[in-house]
mmCIF file of C-alpha atoms in Angstrom:
data_model
loop_
_atom_site.group_PDB
_atom_site.id
_atom_site.type_symbol
_atom_site.label_atom_id
_atom_site.label_comp_id
_atom_site.label_asym_id
_atom_site.label_seq_id
_atom_site.Cartn_x
_atom_site.Cartn_y
_atom_site.Cartn_z
ATOM 1 C CA UNK A 228 86.461 24.063 107.924
ATOM 2 C CA UNK A 229 85.273 23.803 104.386
ATOM 3 C CA UNK A 230 86.966 25.378 101.204
ATOM 4 C CA UNK A 231 85.019 25.197 98.088
ATOM 5 C CA UNK A 232 87.269 25.747 94.762
ATOM 6 C CA UNK A 233 85.303 26.140 91.479
ATOM 7 C CA UNK A 234 87.239 25.172 88.445
ATOM 8 C CA UNK A 235 87.354 28.174 86.538
ATOM 9 C CA UNK A 236 89.278 26.670 83.706
ATOM 10 C CA UNK A 237 92.626 25.690 84.928
ATOM 11 C CA UNK A 238 92.386 22.407 86.400
ATOM 12 C CA UNK A 239 95.836 22.108 87.835
ATOM 13 C CA UNK A 240 95.567 25.564 89.247
ATOM 14 C CA UNK A 241 92.153 24.630 90.820
ATOM 15 C CA UNK A 242 93.992 21.435 92.310
ATOM 16 C CA UNK A 243 97.005 23.168 93.544
ATOM 17 C CA UNK A 244 94.320 25.963 95.300
ATOM 18 C CA UNK A 245 92.646 22.943 96.797
ATOM 19 C CA UNK A 246 95.660 21.231 98.150
ATOM 20 C CA UNK A 247 96.853 24.688 99.732
ATOM 21 C CA UNK A 248 93.630 25.500 101.416
ATOM 22 C CA UNK A 249 93.026 22.167 102.518
ATOM 23 C CA UNK A 250 96.645 22.149 104.381
ATOM 24 C CA UNK A 251 96.114 25.536 105.778
ATOM 25 C CA UNK A 252 92.812 24.559 107.113
ATOM 26 C CA UNK A 253 94.377 21.417 108.752
ATOM 27 C CA UNK A 254 97.324 23.505 110.145
ATOM 28 C CA UNK A 255 94.966 26.084 111.752
ATOM 29 C CA UNK A 256 92.830 23.258 113.209
ATOM 30 C CA UNK A 257 95.737 21.501 114.537
ATOM 31 C CA UNK A 258 97.059 24.929 115.903
ATOM 32 C CA UNK A 259 94.063 25.630 117.752
ATOM 33 C CA UNK A 260 93.434 22.221 119.351
ATOM 34 C CA UNK A 261 96.911 21.191 120.183
ATOM 35 C CA UNK A 262 98.515 22.279 123.278
ATOM 36 C CA UNK A 263 102.162 22.270 123.578
ATOM 37 C CA UNK A 264 104.355 20.349 126.483
ATOM 38 C CA UNK A 265 106.495 21.815 129.173
ATOM 39 C CA UNK A 266 109.184 19.847 130.621
ATOM 40 C CA UNK A 267 110.281 20.559 134.005
ATOM 41 C CA UNK A 268 113.305 19.334 136.004
ATOM 42 C CA UNK A 269 114.061 18.662 139.622
ATOM 43 C CA UNK A 270 117.665 18.482 141.099
ATOM 44 C CA UNK A 271 117.833 17.352 144.528
ATOM 45 C CA UNK A 272 119.429 14.652 146.891
ATOM 46 C CA UNK A 273 118.354 11.043 146.364
ATOM 47 C CA UNK A 274 121.169 9.285 147.813
ATOM 48 C CA UNK A 275 124.180 10.189 150.267
ATOM 49 C CA UNK A 276 123.472 12.985 152.520
ATOM 50 C CA UNK A 277 120.039 14.858 153.216
ATOM 51 C CA UNK A 278 117.821 12.448 151.122
ATOM 52 C CA UNK A 279 115.046 13.786 153.229
ATOM 53 C CA UNK A 280 115.215 16.935 151.356
ATOM 54 C CA UNK A 281 115.475 15.415 148.107
ATOM 55 C CA UNK A 282 113.396 12.286 147.873
ATOM 56 C CA UNK A 283 109.987 13.701 149.816
ATOM 57 C CA UNK A 284 110.392 17.055 147.452
ATOM 58 C CA UNK A 285 110.653 14.808 144.226
ATOM 59 C CA UNK A 286 107.444 12.714 145.149
ATOM 60 C CA UNK A 287 105.634 15.680 145.987
ATOM 61 C CA UNK A 288 106.649 17.592 142.725
ATOM 62 C CA UNK A 289 105.440 14.447 140.788
ATOM 63 C CA UNK A 290 102.164 14.056 142.516
ATOM 64 C CA UNK A 291 101.396 17.533 141.827
ATOM 65 C CA UNK A 292 102.140 16.977 138.011
ATOM 66 C CA UNK A 293 100.138 13.826 137.979
ATOM 67 C CA UNK A 294 97.163 15.442 139.430
ATOM 68 C CA UNK A 295 97.504 18.525 136.977
ATOM 69 C CA UNK A 296 97.586 16.153 134.028
ATOM 70 C CA UNK A 297 94.612 14.303 135.311
ATOM 71 C CA UNK A 298 92.223 17.456 135.621
ATOM 72 C CA UNK A 299 93.721 19.624 132.655
ATOM 73 C CA UNK A 300 91.839 20.908 130.044
ATOM 74 C CA UNK A 301 92.681 19.981 126.171
ATOM 75 C CA UNK A 302 94.035 23.708 125.795
ATOM 76 C CA UNK A 303 96.190 23.339 128.665
ATOM 77 C CA UNK A 304 99.959 21.977 128.171
ATOM 78 C CA UNK A 305 100.523 18.371 129.273
ATOM 79 C CA UNK A 306 103.573 18.702 131.953
ATOM 80 C CA UNK A 307 106.452 16.436 132.372
ATOM 81 C CA UNK A 308 108.879 16.092 135.058
ATOM 82 C CA UNK A 309 112.334 14.658 134.916
ATOM 83 C CA UNK A 310 114.505 14.240 138.327
ATOM 84 C CA UNK A 311 118.261 14.265 138.619
ATOM 85 C CA UNK A 312 120.219 13.471 142.067
ATOM 86 C CA UNK A 313 122.813 15.953 142.991
ATOM 87 C CA UNK A 314 123.900 14.048 146.359
ATOM 88 C CA UNK A 315 123.612 17.333 147.967
ATOM 89 C CA UNK A 316 126.862 18.369 146.380
ATOM 90 C CA UNK A 317 127.249 21.991 144.874
ATOM 91 C CA UNK A 318 129.597 20.411 141.997
ATOM 92 C CA UNK A 319 126.971 18.102 140.503
ATOM 93 C CA UNK A 320 124.361 20.662 140.073
ATOM 94 C CA UNK A 321 125.485 22.245 136.958
ATOM 95 C CA UNK A 322 126.206 18.833 135.412
ATOM 96 C CA UNK A 323 122.914 17.706 136.439
ATOM 97 C CA UNK A 324 121.089 20.770 134.787
ATOM 98 C CA UNK A 325 122.811 20.593 131.552
ATOM 99 C CA UNK A 326 121.692 16.934 131.411
ATOM 100 C CA UNK A 327 118.329 17.885 132.100
ATOM 101 C CA UNK A 328 118.546 20.700 129.351
ATOM 102 C CA UNK A 329 120.186 18.402 126.610
ATOM 103 C CA UNK A 330 118.109 15.540 127.042
ATOM 104 C CA UNK A 331 114.561 16.916 128.068
ATOM 105 C CA UNK A 332 114.902 20.749 126.941
ATOM 106 C CA UNK A 333 113.533 21.854 130.287
ATOM 107 C CA UNK A 334 112.101 25.378 130.443
ATOM 108 C CA UNK A 335 111.669 25.336 134.803
ATOM 109 C CA UNK A 336 114.037 23.643 137.145
ATOM 110 C CA UNK A 337 113.277 23.137 140.749
ATOM 111 C CA UNK A 338 116.818 23.032 142.859
ATOM 112 C CA UNK A 339 116.589 22.089 146.375
ATOM 113 C CA UNK A 340 120.122 23.022 147.486
ATOM 114 C CA UNK A 341 121.374 26.701 148.103
ATOM 115 C CA UNK A 342 124.708 26.407 146.666
ATOM 116 C CA UNK A 343 123.428 24.363 143.713
ATOM 117 C CA UNK A 344 121.101 27.313 143.108
ATOM 118 C CA UNK A 345 123.796 29.672 143.321
ATOM 119 C CA UNK A 346 125.957 27.299 140.601
ATOM 120 C CA UNK A 347 123.205 27.610 138.078
ATOM 121 C CA UNK A 348 122.631 31.420 137.812
ATOM 122 C CA UNK A 349 124.523 31.991 134.554
ATOM 123 C CA UNK A 350 123.392 29.056 132.875
ATOM 124 C CA UNK A 351 119.387 29.661 133.385
ATOM 125 C CA UNK A 352 119.820 32.951 132.657
ATOM 126 C CA UNK A 353 121.458 32.417 129.206
ATOM 127 C CA UNK A 354 119.275 29.635 128.471
ATOM 128 C CA UNK A 355 115.856 31.690 129.599
ATOM 129 C CA UNK A 356 114.976 28.801 132.188
ATOM 130 C CA UNK A 357 112.568 29.639 135.363
ATOM 131 C CA UNK A 358 114.584 28.459 138.459
ATOM 132 C CA UNK A 359 112.843 27.736 141.581
ATOM 133 C CA UNK A 360 113.961 26.910 145.127
ATOM 134 C CA UNK A 361 111.231 24.986 147.020
ATOM 135 C CA UNK A 362 113.174 24.590 150.047
ATOM 136 C CA UNK A 363 115.510 27.633 151.042
ATOM 137 C CA UNK A 364 114.670 31.190 151.063
ATOM 138 C CA UNK A 365 117.352 33.449 152.213
ATOM 139 C CA UNK A 366 118.950 36.951 151.786
ATOM 140 C CA UNK A 367 121.657 35.631 149.301
ATOM 141 C CA UNK A 368 119.344 34.021 146.926
ATOM 142 C CA UNK A 369 117.037 37.074 146.900
ATOM 143 C CA UNK A 370 119.805 38.868 145.397
ATOM 144 C CA UNK A 371 120.495 36.687 142.365
ATOM 145 C CA UNK A 372 119.181 37.169 138.858
ATOM 146 C CA UNK A 373 115.328 37.648 138.071
ATOM 147 C CA UNK A 374 114.695 34.376 136.770
ATOM 148 C CA UNK A 375 115.283 32.906 140.199
ATOM 149 C CA UNK A 376 112.341 32.241 142.900
ATOM 150 C CA UNK A 377 112.027 31.024 146.312
ATOM 151 C CA UNK A 378 108.981 29.403 147.481
ATOM 152 C CA UNK A 379 110.187 28.388 151.117
ATOM 153 C CA UNK A 380 110.301 29.120 154.685
ATOM 154 C CA UNK A 381 113.183 31.842 155.186
ATOM 155 C CA UNK A 382 116.103 30.797 156.422
ATOM 156 C CA UNK A 383 116.996 33.596 158.507
ATOM 157 C CA UNK A 384 113.534 33.770 160.399
ATOM 158 C CA UNK A 385 113.246 30.007 160.895
ATOM 159 C CA UNK A 386 116.652 29.792 162.544
ATOM 160 C CA UNK A 387 116.540 32.803 164.567
ATOM 161 C CA UNK A 388 114.145 30.984 166.741
ATOM 162 C CA UNK A 389 116.734 29.063 168.276
ATOM 163 C CA UNK A 390 118.564 32.126 169.541
ATOM 164 C CA UNK A 391 115.279 33.298 170.609
ATOM 165 C CA UNK A 392 114.857 29.855 172.608
ATOM 166 C CA UNK A 393 118.630 30.228 174.206
ATOM 167 C CA UNK A 394 117.511 33.453 175.338
ATOM 168 C CA UNK A 395 114.143 32.495 176.883
ATOM 169 C CA UNK A 396 115.874 29.727 178.670
ATOM 170 C CA UNK A 397 118.354 32.337 180.305
ATOM 171 C CA UNK A 398 121.446 30.123 178.760
ATOM 172 C CA UNK A 399 124.617 32.026 178.975
ATOM 173 C CA UNK A 400 127.229 30.425 176.917
ATOM 174 C CA UNK A 401 126.577 28.903 173.212
ATOM 175 C CA UNK A 402 128.805 26.929 171.199
ATOM 176 C CA UNK A 403 127.662 26.425 167.484
ATOM 177 C CA UNK A 404 129.085 23.856 165.390
ATOM 178 C CA UNK A 405 128.013 24.045 161.806
ATOM 179 C CA UNK A 406 128.808 22.345 158.391
ATOM 180 C CA UNK A 407 130.269 24.398 155.521
ATOM 181 C CA UNK A 408 127.234 25.058 153.009
ATOM 182 C CA UNK A 409 125.623 28.259 152.666
ATOM 183 C CA UNK A 410 122.330 27.210 154.287
ATOM 184 C CA UNK A 411 124.099 26.190 157.481
ATOM 185 C CA UNK A 412 126.430 29.295 157.392
ATOM 186 C CA UNK A 413 123.456 31.614 157.220
ATOM 187 C CA UNK A 414 121.347 29.853 159.792
ATOM 188 C CA UNK A 415 124.542 30.163 162.196
ATOM 189 C CA UNK A 416 124.876 33.891 160.982
ATOM 190 C CA UNK A 417 120.911 34.507 162.183
ATOM 191 C CA UNK A 418 121.524 32.675 165.374
ATOM 192 C CA UNK A 419 124.676 34.671 166.204
ATOM 193 C CA UNK A 420 123.608 37.983 165.480
ATOM 194 C CA UNK A 421 120.564 37.725 167.979
ATOM 195 C CA UNK A 422 122.783 36.158 170.500
ATOM 196 C CA UNK A 423 125.207 38.957 170.338
ATOM 197 C CA UNK A 424 122.293 41.622 170.586
ATOM 198 C CA UNK A 425 121.253 39.974 173.826
ATOM 199 C CA UNK A 426 125.160 39.883 174.896
ATOM 200 C CA UNK A 427 125.182 36.330 175.282
ATOM 201 C CA UNK A 428 128.679 34.630 174.947
ATOM 202 C CA UNK A 429 129.163 32.294 171.946
ATOM 203 C CA UNK A 430 131.681 30.715 169.485
ATOM 204 C CA UNK A 431 131.195 29.247 166.427
ATOM 205 C CA UNK A 432 133.190 26.014 164.935
ATOM 206 C CA UNK A 433 132.994 25.249 161.460
ATOM 207 C CA UNK A 434 133.638 21.458 160.509
ATOM 208 C CA UNK A 435 134.681 19.796 157.080
ATOM 209 C CA UNK A 436 131.689 18.063 155.660
ATOM 210 C CA UNK A 437 132.856 14.374 156.068
ATOM 211 C CA UNK A 438 133.624 15.054 159.882
ATOM 212 C CA UNK A 439 132.295 12.168 161.945
ATOM 213 C CA UNK A 440 134.806 12.263 165.007
ATOM 214 C CA UNK A 441 134.159 15.672 167.102
ATOM 215 C CA UNK A 442 135.717 14.497 170.196
ATOM 216 C CA UNK A 443 138.701 17.174 169.816
ATOM 217 C CA UNK A 444 136.014 20.258 169.634
ATOM 218 C CA UNK A 445 133.609 18.678 172.141
ATOM 219 C CA UNK A 446 136.497 18.490 174.906
ATOM 220 C CA UNK A 447 137.669 21.799 174.407
ATOM 221 C CA UNK A 448 133.831 22.899 174.385
ATOM 222 C CA UNK A 449 133.526 20.898 177.808
ATOM 223 C CA UNK A 450 136.586 22.414 179.271
ATOM 224 C CA UNK A 451 135.259 25.839 178.399
ATOM 225 C CA UNK A 452 131.591 25.262 180.464
ATOM 226 C CA UNK A 453 129.357 25.924 177.196
ATOM 227 C CA UNK A 454 125.705 25.750 178.664
ATOM 228 C CA UNK A 455 124.206 25.063 175.018
ATOM 229 C CA UNK A 456 125.213 23.287 171.727
ATOM 230 C CA UNK A 457 123.823 24.138 168.471
ATOM 231 C CA UNK A 458 124.136 21.792 165.778
ATOM 232 C CA UNK A 459 123.766 23.001 162.283
ATOM 233 C CA UNK A 460 124.379 20.599 160.239
ATOM 234 C CA UNK A 461 123.212 16.928 159.012
ATOM 235 C CA UNK A 462 123.373 13.178 159.583
ATOM 236 C CA UNK A 463 127.037 13.171 160.555
ATOM 237 C CA UNK A 464 126.289 15.620 163.414
ATOM 238 C CA UNK A 465 124.507 12.532 165.288
ATOM 239 C CA UNK A 466 127.779 11.458 165.930
ATOM 240 C CA UNK A 467 128.725 14.619 167.844
ATOM 241 C CA UNK A 468 125.595 14.463 169.910
ATOM 242 C CA UNK A 469 126.637 10.687 171.033
ATOM 243 C CA UNK A 470 130.168 11.755 171.592
ATOM 244 C CA UNK A 471 129.002 14.739 173.704
ATOM 245 C CA UNK A 472 126.571 12.628 175.711
ATOM 246 C CA UNK A 473 129.232 9.869 176.372
ATOM 247 C CA UNK A 474 131.921 12.672 177.453
ATOM 248 C CA UNK A 475 129.053 13.739 180.028
ATOM 249 C CA UNK A 476 127.983 16.778 178.369
ATOM 250 C CA UNK A 477 124.770 17.490 179.996
ATOM 251 C CA UNK A 478 123.792 20.814 178.562
ATOM 252 C CA UNK A 479 120.679 21.288 175.992
ATOM 253 C CA UNK A 480 121.243 20.326 172.317
ATOM 254 C CA UNK A 481 119.565 22.781 169.513
ATOM 255 C CA UNK A 482 119.283 21.883 165.816
ATOM 256 C CA UNK A 483 117.822 22.917 162.379
ATOM 257 C CA UNK A 484 115.148 21.861 160.143
ATOM 258 C CA UNK A 485 116.759 18.239 159.191
ATOM 259 C CA UNK A 486 116.742 16.426 162.295
ATOM 260 C CA UNK A 487 114.395 13.882 161.078
ATOM 261 C CA UNK A 488 116.732 12.310 158.630
ATOM 262 C CA UNK A 489 116.524 8.548 160.140
ATOM 263 C CA UNK A 490 120.360 8.277 159.758
ATOM 264 C CA UNK A 491 120.725 11.253 162.181
ATOM 265 C CA UNK A 492 119.092 9.364 164.926
ATOM 266 C CA UNK A 493 120.991 6.137 164.185
ATOM 267 C CA UNK A 494 124.380 8.038 164.198
ATOM 268 C CA UNK A 495 123.231 9.614 167.611
ATOM 269 C CA UNK A 496 122.321 6.207 169.035
ATOM 270 C CA UNK A 497 119.157 8.275 170.482
ATOM 271 C CA UNK A 498 121.385 11.032 172.126
ATOM 272 C CA UNK A 499 119.220 13.300 169.837
ATOM 273 C CA UNK A 500 116.347 12.642 171.841
ATOM 274 C CA UNK A 501 115.388 16.020 173.641
ATOM 275 C CA UNK A 502 116.972 18.439 170.846
ATOM 276 C CA UNK A 503 114.974 21.420 170.232
ATOM 277 C CA UNK A 504 115.171 22.466 166.458
ATOM 278 C CA UNK A 505 112.806 24.657 164.059
ATOM 279 C CA UNK A 506 110.234 22.828 161.971
ATOM 280 C CA UNK A 507 106.954 23.044 159.922
ATOM 281 C CA UNK A 508 104.093 20.454 160.430
ATOM 282 C CA UNK A 509 100.356 20.768 159.028
ATOM 283 C CA UNK A 510 99.487 22.658 162.361
ATOM 284 C CA UNK A 511 101.782 25.570 161.186
ATOM 285 C CA UNK A 512 100.348 25.688 157.924
ATOM 286 C CA UNK A 513 96.800 25.025 156.429
ATOM 287 C CA UNK A 514 95.743 22.188 158.309
ATOM 288 C CA UNK A 515 92.829 20.731 156.168
ATOM 289 C CA UNK A 516 94.998 21.285 152.788
ATOM 290 C CA UNK A 517 98.081 19.714 154.535
ATOM 291 C CA UNK A 518 96.313 16.953 155.910
ATOM 292 C CA UNK A 519 94.662 16.088 152.265
ATOM 293 C CA UNK A 520 97.916 16.536 150.710
ATOM 294 C CA UNK A 521 99.842 14.092 153.030
ATOM 295 C CA UNK A 522 96.862 11.348 152.646
ATOM 296 C CA UNK A 523 97.295 11.678 148.663
ATOM 297 C CA UNK A 524 101.085 11.452 149.302
ATOM 298 C CA UNK A 525 100.656 8.177 151.477
ATOM 299 C CA UNK A 526 97.878 6.684 148.976
ATOM 300 C CA UNK A 527 100.478 7.168 146.130
ATOM 301 C CA UNK A 528 103.801 5.960 147.846
ATOM 302 C CA UNK A 529 102.594 3.844 150.337
ATOM 303 C CA UNK A 530 104.118 6.173 153.186
ATOM 304 C CA UNK A 531 104.429 9.468 154.282
ATOM 305 C CA UNK A 532 107.427 11.719 153.749
ATOM 306 C CA UNK A 533 110.167 11.099 156.623
ATOM 307 C CA UNK A 534 109.998 14.810 156.771
ATOM 308 C CA UNK A 535 106.938 16.818 155.930
ATOM 309 C CA UNK A 536 108.036 20.012 155.530
ATOM 310 C CA UNK A 537 110.266 19.802 152.388
ATOM 311 C CA UNK A 538 107.300 17.886 151.147
ATOM 312 C CA UNK A 539 104.790 20.738 151.736
ATOM 313 C CA UNK A 540 106.615 23.166 150.377
ATOM 314 C CA UNK A 541 107.762 21.558 147.294
ATOM 315 C CA UNK A 542 104.051 20.760 146.478
ATOM 316 C CA UNK A 543 103.106 24.369 147.035
ATOM 317 C CA UNK A 544 105.833 25.562 144.881
ATOM 318 C CA UNK A 545 104.909 23.179 141.857
ATOM 319 C CA UNK A 546 101.165 23.901 142.327
ATOM 320 C CA UNK A 547 101.650 27.800 142.137
ATOM 321 C CA UNK A 548 103.657 27.037 138.698
ATOM 322 C CA UNK A 549 100.969 24.782 137.397
ATOM 323 C CA UNK A 550 98.238 27.243 138.326
ATOM 324 C CA UNK A 551 99.766 29.400 135.857
ATOM 325 C CA UNK A 552 100.632 27.083 133.144
ATOM 326 C CA UNK A 553 96.999 25.779 133.394
ATOM 327 C CA UNK A 554 95.922 29.211 131.728
ATOM 328 C CA UNK A 555 98.961 29.547 129.184
ATOM 329 C CA UNK A 556 97.315 28.854 125.842
ATOM 330 C CA UNK A 557 94.693 31.675 126.598
ATOM 331 C CA UNK A 558 96.782 34.023 128.563
ATOM 332 C CA UNK A 559 100.428 33.709 126.820
ATOM 333 C CA UNK A 560 101.154 35.823 123.638
ATOM 334 C CA UNK A 561 102.575 33.645 121.133
ATOM 335 C CA UNK A 562 105.200 35.872 120.568
ATOM 336 C CA UNK A 563 106.307 36.105 124.157
ATOM 337 C CA UNK A 564 109.126 34.102 125.426
ATOM 338 C CA UNK A 565 108.415 31.465 128.037
ATOM 339 C CA UNK A 566 110.368 32.684 130.989
ATOM 340 C CA UNK A 567 109.170 36.333 130.463
ATOM 341 C CA UNK A 568 105.763 35.159 130.648
ATOM 342 C CA UNK A 569 106.073 32.842 133.677
ATOM 343 C CA UNK A 570 108.275 35.252 135.391
ATOM 344 C CA UNK A 571 105.312 38.194 135.259
ATOM 345 C CA UNK A 572 102.936 35.549 136.274
ATOM 346 C CA UNK A 573 104.676 34.436 139.368
ATOM 347 C CA UNK A 574 105.476 38.076 140.493
ATOM 348 C CA UNK A 575 101.570 38.545 140.492
ATOM 349 C CA UNK A 576 100.704 35.689 142.840
ATOM 350 C CA UNK A 577 99.227 37.405 146.125
ATOM 351 C CA UNK A 578 97.817 34.981 148.760
ATOM 352 C CA UNK A 579 97.914 31.600 147.304
ATOM 353 C CA UNK A 580 96.262 29.199 149.389
ATOM 354 C CA UNK A 581 98.416 26.387 149.650
ATOM 355 C CA UNK A 582 99.149 23.430 152.083
ATOM 356 C CA UNK A 583 101.748 25.880 154.164
ATOM 357 C CA UNK A 584 99.642 28.403 154.389
ATOM 358 C CA UNK A 585 98.771 31.928 152.342
ATOM 359 C CA UNK A 586 101.738 32.570 150.039
ATOM 360 C CA UNK A 587 102.695 35.657 148.219
ATOM 361 C CA UNK A 588 105.659 36.522 145.953
ATOM 362 C CA UNK A 589 107.714 39.583 146.752
ATOM 363 C CA UNK A 590 109.681 41.760 144.406
ATOM 364 C CA UNK A 591 112.718 39.731 144.825
ATOM 365 C CA UNK A 592 111.150 36.612 144.028
ATOM 366 C CA UNK A 593 110.893 35.482 147.430
ATOM 367 C CA UNK A 594 107.591 34.037 149.096
ATOM 368 C CA UNK A 595 106.275 35.266 152.054
ATOM 369 C CA UNK A 596 103.554 33.286 154.323
ATOM 370 C CA UNK A 597 105.468 29.906 155.526
ATOM 371 C CA UNK A 598 106.484 30.221 159.333
ATOM 372 C CA UNK A 599 108.177 27.713 161.228
ATOM 373 C CA UNK A 600 107.810 26.838 164.613
ATOM 374 C CA UNK A 601 110.193 25.482 167.544
ATOM 375 C CA UNK A 602 109.934 21.522 167.971
ATOM 376 C CA UNK A 603 111.351 19.040 170.376
ATOM 377 C CA UNK A 604 112.547 15.634 169.633
ATOM 378 C CA UNK A 605 110.838 13.344 171.444
ATOM 379 C CA UNK A 606 111.284 9.727 170.237
ATOM 380 C CA UNK A 607 112.801 8.102 166.868
ATOM 381 C CA UNK A 608 111.218 10.153 163.974
ATOM 382 C CA UNK A 609 109.026 11.996 166.279
ATOM 383 C CA UNK A 610 108.638 15.597 167.273
ATOM 384 C CA UNK A 611 106.237 17.402 169.426
ATOM 385 C CA UNK A 612 105.737 21.501 169.348
ATOM 386 C CA UNK A 613 107.241 23.173 171.984
ATOM 387 C CA UNK A 614 104.896 24.962 174.484
ATOM 388 C CA UNK A 615 106.299 28.280 175.459
#
């Protein structure tokens, strides 16, 4: 922009006008060419427990961000990702969130833990931050505030598959042992509901989070004659599987989505083999896109994720948001709050073609389009789809 000021008698006034218009032109020029940055946080388990639900997703989120930054236009904001470890503990979620806000002023936070998602509700609403859970999607999360989105499989639908399988096999008496967090509690509830409807006798046992000795519960179960055992828990339940087999329990085992944690196998000393569980692989989603993603993941990190479904869901959850951020400079009203703008954009997503399939966002912020299947643990770290 060129500004011409003619001297009409007052040199000082002309100079001031020249400076004013030059600065104004610079400001306008800089504003039009400079894009702002968007800071995103991730809170998940990187140590202690359920690390397969944290490390893979954090890597997938970073991969998506790197790909976005490498291909974005000059008008699209740069995106930064900052990661915090909650060790799969509800009480660590809020401190991690406050740290991300204080140190990085995040506008969006991804949280893997259901209990952690619940713990952050008041804070994200107050701070006008969008929260996205890329692992879990259940009825309770869908009843929370309007800044909370769930881009993941349905907890209830996925775990109902276990009850369906029990019914298919004609089993008559089922013991469900579960870890005391919201996800495993809801998995138990959804499974039990179908068993009750089918008039199949069942019993539920809740154990403390650090339990590693299940002999007391298993002895009682053996005496009661249960012909199916459902383990809705994490790596500690590997000890239960080993103890059950050592006691002579031969009934089939069933589990949830987390069986590929390497420590699960280690703790079970191989007793986990044969367990049937709900899971998701590229064959259940968009095989071509999923395979391409896993290739890029391995190229960057030198290995594939221990468990593919958490990484796949996280990758889709990030790319869906980045697709909206890519258009922010042209599509967002300057006076519009960031969370108001992004919320409306996410609600408009319909049939997004991701690695997990064609995903849409419902009115309650929950995704549709990710459907788990039944798998069998065949050898260390390996699953195969159950043919039914």
